[in-house]
């Protein structure tokens, strides 16, 4: 039979065929024929946890498409809010649909005053903005108890709208709290990205006018981060969502997963690494230390991409536009040289390690004056529509509760010995 694999259980001599459909084999067929034999797949390297029609990622060829549209076209021609609509609804909006969506997002950016007065002010003066963001998103669930009704599609989209609208408000509040500055209320006359920049940077001016090059660059970075199929945080979203927790609590779990340095925290780690390297002459020594296993080249490598990450190429191309406004980030020269040397080195070539999206984003954020502990927060704002699109898709799929198996390798039965006899 073409497009299938044949499995033989050598204990019994019994064979069965597993059809290959869309590049996968159905685990139910396996389970039926081989009950009690589990796939041992830590990190899910060979396990597809779901079917999805949101993002198509071909890591071998460096291809990324949202709902079929190449990331390069979206980054060039679309806006973050249009991409969010595309991810969530499945198709690009008409003008009328888009205007309504922009209106809805713009008019739900405020958050309850208790969050501002009591919640944010309760954090320690130097609290990390990601820690504040994770807890603030979870706290929103207490203001919207109706969000628990996840079976109602209209209700789901009201909560999705709220999360996309309030993400930048919560994020900028986390930043302002971390530096002891008063919060800035949303400004409905600005677009999504401009409003975020206003809430971040506005001081005493009556109206904040962001630089159009910087707000467009940030919009493009948000587009590039908007989805990336079953990554760690999106998997957290689907797993937690499968218990039917409300979308605020579920999104807080995804945001928590993003916090780690191997996922959304890598852009911050790249800047630390470039600073440590400090100058060209230290690059070869640094590369040697990575090859000797003394740490990783941050911003390089990816579980799925075994070619150049297409997002990294777009970010790299945008860096010059930003630097024309902000002045050149001196670390870019070290990054470019590091990339050049690594891409010629057998260690990186043989393992298919290329720059990922995080290699250059931090340099742009830094040039735009974002403090390093805000980098992952920016990633979270961008990823919000992707998380929510996957959450909505999994609810519509009536996904079973996530519950993997384990291969137990601990001790067999032992008899309890009372404490005083041990
Ligand atoms: N520097 C040096 N060696 C590396 C790196 C790196 N950045 N990444 C992987 N390797 C080596 C690794 O040591 C292993 O070598 P060996 O086969 O000799 O043991 C081999 O390459 C395969 O690595 P792996 O750890 O099995 O790969 P993984 O798919 O489990 O990890 C990764 C993927 C992204 C966690 C990893 O590449 C990494 O730690 N990169 C640095 C952190 C980073 O840039 N993360 C951002 C990811 S992109 C944004 C996002 O989606 O969140």
JSON list of C-alpha atoms in Angstrom, two decimals, residues 75 78 80 191 193-194 197 210-225 314-315 317-326 361 364-365 367-368 370 378:
[
{"chain": "A", "resi": 75, "resn": "UNK", "atom": "CA", "xyz": [5.21, 41.94, 6.61]},
{"chain": "A", "resi": 78, "resn": "UNK", "atom": "CA", "xyz": [-0.34, 44.27, 5.85]},
{"chain": "A", "resi": 80, "resn": "UNK", "atom": "CA", "xyz": [-0.66, 43.81, 12.69]},
{"chain": "A", "resi": 191, "resn": "UNK", "atom": "CA", "xyz": [-3.47, 53.29, 15.74]},
{"chain": "A", "resi": 193, "resn": "UNK", "atom": "CA", "xyz": [1.15, 50.41, 17.61]},
{"chain": "A", "resi": 194, "resn": "UNK", "atom": "CA", "xyz": [1.21, 54.19, 17.98]},
{"chain": "A", "resi": 197, "resn": "UNK", "atom": "CA", "xyz": [4.25, 53.73, 22.00]},
{"chain": "A", "resi": 210, "resn": "UNK", "atom": "CA", "xyz": [5.31, 58.57, 17.44]},
{"chain": "A", "resi": 211, "resn": "UNK", "atom": "CA", "xyz": [7.85, 58.47, 14.64]},
{"chain": "A", "resi": 212, "resn": "UNK", "atom": "CA", "xyz": [6.06, 56.75, 11.71]},
{"chain": "A", "resi": 213, "resn": "UNK", "atom": "CA", "xyz": [9.17, 54.71, 10.78]},
{"chain": "A", "resi": 214, "resn": "UNK", "atom": "CA", "xyz": [9.45, 53.33, 14.32]},
{"chain": "A", "resi": 215, "resn": "UNK", "atom": "CA", "xyz": [5.76, 52.58, 14.73]},
{"chain": "A", "resi": 216, "resn": "UNK", "atom": "CA", "xyz": [5.73, 50.81, 11.33]},
{"chain": "A", "resi": 217, "resn": "UNK", "atom": "CA", "xyz": [8.87, 48.84, 12.26]},
{"chain": "A", "resi": 218, "resn": "UNK", "atom": "CA", "xyz": [7.25, 47.76, 15.51]},
{"chain": "A", "resi": 219, "resn": "UNK", "atom": "CA", "xyz": [4.05, 46.82, 13.64]},
{"chain": "A", "resi": 220, "resn": "UNK", "atom": "CA", "xyz": [6.12, 44.60, 11.32]},
{"chain": "A", "resi": 221, "resn": "UNK", "atom": "CA", "xyz": [7.85, 42.96, 14.29]},
{"chain": "A", "resi": 222, "resn": "UNK", "atom": "CA", "xyz": [4.44, 42.23, 15.81]},
{"chain": "A", "resi": 223, "resn": "UNK", "atom": "CA", "xyz": [3.33, 40.66, 12.50]},
{"chain": "A", "resi": 224, "resn": "UNK", "atom": "CA", "xyz": [6.43, 38.44, 12.48]},
{"chain": "A", "resi": 225, "resn": "UNK", "atom": "CA", "xyz": [5.67, 37.26, 16.01]},
{"chain": "A", "resi": 314, "resn": "UNK", "atom": "CA", "xyz": [12.89, 40.41, 7.38]},
{"chain": "A", "resi": 315, "resn": "UNK", "atom": "CA", "xyz": [14.02, 41.77, 10.77]},
{"chain": "A", "resi": 317, "resn": "UNK", "atom": "CA", "xyz": [16.32, 44.13, 6.49]},
{"chain": "A", "resi": 318, "resn": "UNK", "atom": "CA", "xyz": [14.29, 46.45, 8.73]},
{"chain": "A", "resi": 319, "resn": "UNK", "atom": "CA", "xyz": [17.15, 47.19, 11.10]},
{"chain": "A", "resi": 320, "resn": "UNK", "atom": "CA", "xyz": [18.70, 49.80, 8.80]},
{"chain": "A", "resi": 321, "resn": "UNK", "atom": "CA", "xyz": [15.41, 51.78, 8.53]},
{"chain": "A", "resi": 322, "resn": "UNK", "atom": "CA", "xyz": [15.19, 51.91, 12.30]},
{"chain": "A", "resi": 323, "resn": "UNK", "atom": "CA", "xyz": [18.86, 52.83, 12.77]},
{"chain": "A", "resi": 324, "resn": "UNK", "atom": "CA", "xyz": [18.40, 55.77, 10.32]},
{"chain": "A", "resi": 325, "resn": "UNK", "atom": "CA", "xyz": [16.01, 57.26, 12.88]},
{"chain": "A", "resi": 326, "resn": "UNK", "atom": "CA", "xyz": [17.54, 56.08, 16.15]},
{"chain": "A", "resi": 361, "resn": "UNK", "atom": "CA", "xyz": [14.96, 41.79, 17.14]},
{"chain": "A", "resi": 364, "resn": "UNK", "atom": "CA", "xyz": [16.01, 46.96, 17.07]},
{"chain": "A", "resi": 365, "resn": "UNK", "atom": "CA", "xyz": [14.13, 47.10, 20.37]},
{"chain": "A", "resi": 367, "resn": "UNK", "atom": "CA", "xyz": [17.73, 51.11, 19.45]},
{"chain": "A", "resi": 368, "resn": "UNK", "atom": "CA", "xyz": [14.09, 52.10, 19.99]},
{"chain": "A", "resi": 370, "resn": "UNK", "atom": "CA", "xyz": [12.97, 49.59, 25.00]},
{"chain": "A", "resi": 378, "resn": "UNK", "atom": "CA", "xyz": [6.75, 42.87, 23.09]}
]
